[in-house]
């Protein structure tokens, strides 16, 4: 009736009224048949189409012009959809196009846009209520949502338009838009991701949702970003560089870290999407100091009772996030950097605290052990810290011992025991120090005689010989990791002796392992007997590989080889095929690493035994059982031991690498003849000799290079000293010239004064000037003395340089040193020339001094002749002054005589030094000639050595060709030879330069 009244307001038509009445009658029929929802949809669709048809107005224009009717229609549609979504198909196919048109043309009306977005969300979403999620219809529902999503995103402008609505702050528009885009990403993720990626500022618009003050939009924004960042590295990088880490960590902190609700869980899942398998984001996370902000997540109090399910989930995700950063699949450099950062910021210490705490749920404890394992794996500083961690017990026990007790305890959960084994493996990975500490607990000298404490070695032996097959396997694998790639510890473990029973002599650990292996079927064990035998065989294969001494000890027991051949030759079931393959591998190791020290167990005899009792083809077939096994392929995928059940626990990851390495080598060794073995041994010996010769010459060349560098440094220092001395001499020469000029000026001034002494006043003036002139002369003499002392100091420095040259000449003896001595001789010649110059300077100074003395005598005479009696009292004053002046002159004359005497003595000393320098130069010239002869001889010896090396290289090349013809793999040493040739070329170039 409401629709009829509205239509009559726009056009008074009887035909419209009749049609509307018809549709109302039809709707009432649906009401009578209890199809209320279909009735409402029928009125919505049919009435609006009838109105638009009779009024001549498009359907969308009807919606625009009748806002109140549109609101009623959208509300009714939403009520129908929310009540069960039974008519998604009808509403979707009939209204999808019109709803998109509403989004495009009526952006100003936020109310209609909100209803439209909400309606589209209900059409696209597959989130049904529980009572409607039937198994037979779930697939159809998923397909329906995917089809509607394809219709919506077929035009990329629709998604771009939706992104613009997300910029609206109006809650009624923004929240439905977030939900709709999230649903689109769920249905057609890759397609929608690509549209958003190419849209200008598309990802940045979505990042603004995290800054929304309304928690509902912010939380749904986190869910939207989860869907957006799935399996798309490009979007992950953009989101990370849009400051996502900072915002997400702030949300986690505000929500209470691990004590927070489901919002914390959503943030952690988003962080995993951003970091997992994305090296760029991981590096950005580390460099942004965000690892340090993870430490408060793991601050667990003393009271660990009553953990909520949400807290367990949150902490589990936090531990997984740490593992993402230090995963073994990451690049080694990135993993190592994150491991060190976690140690320095205290995160590892916090994880170890949880590890040793009480009351922690089992699944959290298991995940913590796995996390600590990967944090310390291959990082020496973290491994050392973990070895120092003690459990809070009385007396304190090492964390490693406590964990091993859980591993060999059959009451512990299977998942926990696997985690402990993984932790122990990671502790020993590339940790020779830790391996030595574990093996040392088994050696007789380190066993605690009091028995107060249990060591790691005792726990491993106890697990190895227990009646629980899982404990046997775990202990065997753990002990194998203690011997991995460490030949020294393999030899030391042969010393371990075990007391089997009272009254019987002790047996070695190796012998006890073989005894249990041969008696495996007779011992009643809990679990799979095959598992115990597989574990022991893996331990023996790891122990004997690349250790001829251990192979000899194994072959000393005469029962071992018959047992292995018997196991391989039998036709057993599928379960025993794995044991047969491992026995074949162990026997092949005994052949390949056999040093033929035992006459009865030489390589050739063991091969003949295989050919007679087993057959070579059958032996190789049994050996191939290992790599073809399904459990082998699973174990080879990742280092962490993860098995669905204890029965599937058969192979270790590191052991699969060993099998892959040895399988081809053993196959070739079995088919080799005795002559080929001999040739191979001879080739090996020749190669070893060649390697030793090459290593020796490399060492000699390296030492010569070091000596050459040292001599070059010394030459450079001597050159710099020589330059400094030359500059000093130049400065002194200039200063002496200046003093000479000053002296000449004074002399001229004194001559002029003497010519004008014609009167008494002139005599008085001269008598007044003479003391000043004399003081100037005294200053000049003092300066000359100082210069003379400086010259003597320089002479002493040069003498020390000559002494250094002598000591250098006694130490040097190679062709490089001859060049140094030549430089020393040249330097001695330069010193000789400098000494001659100094001698000339001293002679000139002595002449100057003699001139000064003669001038003083003349001054005295002038004073005597010019002294005339003055009038009155002035004559007495003049006489006193003259007497005083005469005394001073006499004193100065005495000092000048002493100076002349000292200078003459120093001149004699300088002559002696010059003679000694000349003799030294002669000696150095003789030694130079000797060294030149030695250089020629050394060059001749080097030429002979180069010829010898060339002959050896030709022999080695011929031997390698023979090996290649025999089908043996030969390592390519071109890079090594090229490096050696480069070193020889550099040596020859250095000799030519000398």
PDB file of N, CA, C and O in Angstrom, residues 274-299:
ATOM      1  N   UNK A 274      54.272 -10.724   7.420  1.00  0.00           N
ATOM      2  CA  UNK A 274      55.243  -9.748   6.933  1.00  0.00           C
ATOM      3  C   UNK A 274      56.677 -10.265   6.982  1.00  0.00           C
ATOM      4  O   UNK A 274      57.512  -9.856   6.166  1.00  0.00           O
ATOM      5  N   UNK A 275      56.991 -11.156   7.915  1.00  0.00           N
ATOM      6  CA  UNK A 275      58.376 -11.564   8.144  1.00  0.00           C
ATOM      7  C   UNK A 275      58.724 -12.931   7.565  1.00  0.00           C
ATOM      8  O   UNK A 275      59.884 -13.178   7.207  1.00  0.00           O
ATOM      9  N   UNK A 276      57.769 -13.817   7.459  1.00  0.00           N
ATOM     10  CA  UNK A 276      58.083 -15.185   7.058  1.00  0.00           C
ATOM     11  C   UNK A 276      58.508 -15.222   5.592  1.00  0.00           C
ATOM     12  O   UNK A 276      57.822 -14.709   4.712  1.00  0.00           O
ATOM     13  N   UNK A 277      59.680 -15.827   5.361  1.00  0.00           N
ATOM     14  CA  UNK A 277      60.242 -15.984   4.013  1.00  0.00           C
ATOM     15  C   UNK A 277      60.425 -14.648   3.300  1.00  0.00           C
ATOM     16  O   UNK A 277      60.374 -14.579   2.070  1.00  0.00           O
ATOM     17  N   UNK A 278      60.636 -13.577   4.052  1.00  0.00           N
ATOM     18  CA  UNK A 278      60.864 -12.254   3.462  1.00  0.00           C
ATOM     19  C   UNK A 278      62.132 -11.672   4.087  1.00  0.00           C
ATOM     20  O   UNK A 278      62.099 -11.046   5.155  1.00  0.00           O
ATOM     21  N   UNK A 279      63.257 -11.903   3.425  1.00  0.00           N
ATOM     22  CA  UNK A 279      64.551 -11.496   3.985  1.00  0.00           C
ATOM     23  C   UNK A 279      64.668  -9.986   4.124  1.00  0.00           C
ATOM     24  O   UNK A 279      65.294  -9.481   5.060  1.00  0.00           O
ATOM     25  N   UNK A 280      64.073  -9.253   3.187  1.00  0.00           N
ATOM     26  CA  UNK A 280      64.147  -7.791   3.249  1.00  0.00           C
ATOM     27  C   UNK A 280      63.446  -7.261   4.494  1.00  0.00           C
ATOM     28  O   UNK A 280      63.986  -6.414   5.218  1.00  0.00           O
ATOM     29  N   UNK A 281      62.249  -7.766   4.773  1.00  0.00           N
ATOM     30  CA  UNK A 281      61.518  -7.307   5.960  1.00  0.00           C
ATOM     31  C   UNK A 281      62.204  -7.756   7.242  1.00  0.00           C
ATOM     32  O   UNK A 281      62.185  -7.040   8.250  1.00  0.00           O
ATOM     33  N   UNK A 282      62.797  -8.946   7.233  1.00  0.00           N
ATOM     34  CA  UNK A 282      63.516  -9.410   8.419  1.00  0.00           C
ATOM     35  C   UNK A 282      64.702  -8.501   8.728  1.00  0.00           C
ATOM     36  O   UNK A 282      64.940  -8.153   9.892  1.00  0.00           O
ATOM     37  N   UNK A 283      65.433  -8.112   7.703  1.00  0.00           N
ATOM     38  CA  UNK A 283      66.554  -7.205   7.908  1.00  0.00           C
ATOM     39  C   UNK A 283      66.072  -5.840   8.403  1.00  0.00           C
ATOM     40  O   UNK A 283      66.682  -5.232   9.294  1.00  0.00           O
ATOM     41  N   UNK A 284      64.968  -5.362   7.841  1.00  0.00           N
ATOM     42  CA  UNK A 284      64.397  -4.084   8.282  1.00  0.00           C
ATOM     43  C   UNK A 284      63.924  -4.169   9.728  1.00  0.00           C
ATOM     44  O   UNK A 284      64.086  -3.220  10.514  1.00  0.00           O
ATOM     45  N   UNK A 285      63.347  -5.293  10.112  1.00  0.00           N
ATOM     46  CA  UNK A 285      62.877  -5.498  11.485  1.00  0.00           C
ATOM     47  C   UNK A 285      64.051  -5.495  12.463  1.00  0.00           C
ATOM     48  O   UNK A 285      63.968  -4.908  13.545  1.00  0.00           O
ATOM     49  N   UNK A 286      65.168  -6.123  12.064  1.00  0.00           N
ATOM     50  CA  UNK A 286      66.341  -6.170  12.944  1.00  0.00           C
ATOM     51  C   UNK A 286      66.995  -4.795  13.060  1.00  0.00           C
ATOM     52  O   UNK A 286      67.326  -4.347  14.155  1.00  0.00           O
ATOM     53  N   UNK A 287      67.189  -4.128  11.912  1.00  0.00           N
ATOM     54  CA  UNK A 287      67.857  -2.831  11.933  1.00  0.00           C
ATOM     55  C   UNK A 287      67.006  -1.757  12.594  1.00  0.00           C
ATOM     56  O   UNK A 287      67.541  -0.757  13.083  1.00  0.00           O
ATOM     57  N   UNK A 288      65.697  -1.940  12.618  1.00  0.00           N
ATOM     58  CA  UNK A 288      64.832  -0.987  13.289  1.00  0.00           C
ATOM     59  C   UNK A 288      64.755  -1.163  14.789  1.00  0.00           C
ATOM     60  O   UNK A 288      63.937  -0.502  15.451  1.00  0.00           O
ATOM     61  N   UNK A 289      65.577  -2.068  15.347  1.00  0.00           N
ATOM     62  CA  UNK A 289      65.618  -2.328  16.798  1.00  0.00           C
ATOM     63  C   UNK A 289      64.266  -2.805  17.326  1.00  0.00           C
ATOM     64  O   UNK A 289      63.891  -2.517  18.465  1.00  0.00           O
ATOM     65  N   UNK A 290      63.550  -3.557  16.494  1.00  0.00           N
ATOM     66  CA  UNK A 290      62.264  -4.099  16.942  1.00  0.00           C
ATOM     67  C   UNK A 290      62.426  -5.416  17.692  1.00  0.00           C
ATOM     68  O   UNK A 290      61.515  -5.824  18.420  1.00  0.00           O
ATOM     69  N   UNK A 291      63.577  -6.090  17.519  1.00  0.00           N
ATOM     70  CA  UNK A 291      63.806  -7.323  18.275  1.00  0.00           C
ATOM     71  C   UNK A 291      63.875  -7.018  19.767  1.00  0.00           C
ATOM     72  O   UNK A 291      63.393  -7.796  20.603  1.00  0.00           O
ATOM     73  N   UNK A 292      64.451  -5.880  20.113  1.00  0.00           N
ATOM     74  CA  UNK A 292      64.540  -5.502  21.528  1.00  0.00           C
ATOM     75  C   UNK A 292      63.154  -5.319  22.146  1.00  0.00           C
ATOM     76  O   UNK A 292      62.983  -5.533  23.354  1.00  0.00           O
ATOM     77  N   UNK A 293      62.177  -4.921  21.343  1.00  0.00           N
ATOM     78  CA  UNK A 293      60.831  -4.701  21.868  1.00  0.00           C
ATOM     79  C   UNK A 293      60.076  -6.006  22.089  1.00  0.00           C
ATOM     80  O   UNK A 293      58.970  -5.990  22.648  1.00  0.00           O
ATOM     81  N   UNK A 294      60.636  -7.116  21.668  1.00  0.00           N
ATOM     82  CA  UNK A 294      59.991  -8.419  21.874  1.00  0.00           C
ATOM     83  C   UNK A 294      60.285  -9.005  23.252  1.00  0.00           C
ATOM     84  O   UNK A 294      59.603  -9.932  23.687  1.00  0.00           O
ATOM     85  N   UNK A 295      61.292  -8.485  23.927  1.00  0.00           N
ATOM     86  CA  UNK A 295      61.672  -9.055  25.223  1.00  0.00           C
ATOM     87  C   UNK A 295      60.546  -9.003  26.249  1.00  0.00           C
ATOM     88  O   UNK A 295      60.316  -9.992  26.962  1.00  0.00           O
ATOM     89  N   UNK A 296      59.771  -7.885  26.386  1.00  0.00           N
ATOM     90  CA  UNK A 296      58.685  -7.879  27.389  1.00  0.00           C
ATOM     91  C   UNK A 296      57.593  -8.916  27.137  1.00  0.00           C
ATOM     92  O   UNK A 296      56.815  -9.209  28.051  1.00  0.00           O
ATOM     93  N   UNK A 297      57.518  -9.470  25.942  1.00  0.00           N
ATOM     94  CA  UNK A 297      56.496 -10.475  25.667  1.00  0.00           C
ATOM     95  C   UNK A 297      56.679 -11.718  26.534  1.00  0.00           C
ATOM     96  O   UNK A 297      55.705 -12.402  26.862  1.00  0.00           O
ATOM     97  N   UNK A 298      57.921 -12.009  26.888  1.00  0.00           N
ATOM     98  CA  UNK A 298      58.227 -13.275  27.545  1.00  0.00           C
ATOM     99  C   UNK A 298      58.545 -13.103  29.027  1.00  0.00           C
ATOM    100  O   UNK A 298      59.200 -13.953  29.632  1.00  0.00           O
ATOM    101  N   UNK A 299      58.094 -12.008  29.607  1.00  0.00           N
ATOM    102  CA  UNK A 299      58.286 -11.797  31.037  1.00  0.00           C
ATOM    103  C   UNK A 299      57.161 -12.518  31.783  1.00  0.00           C
ATOM    104  O   UNK A 299      56.052 -12.006  31.930  1.00  0.00           O
TER     105      UNK A 299
END
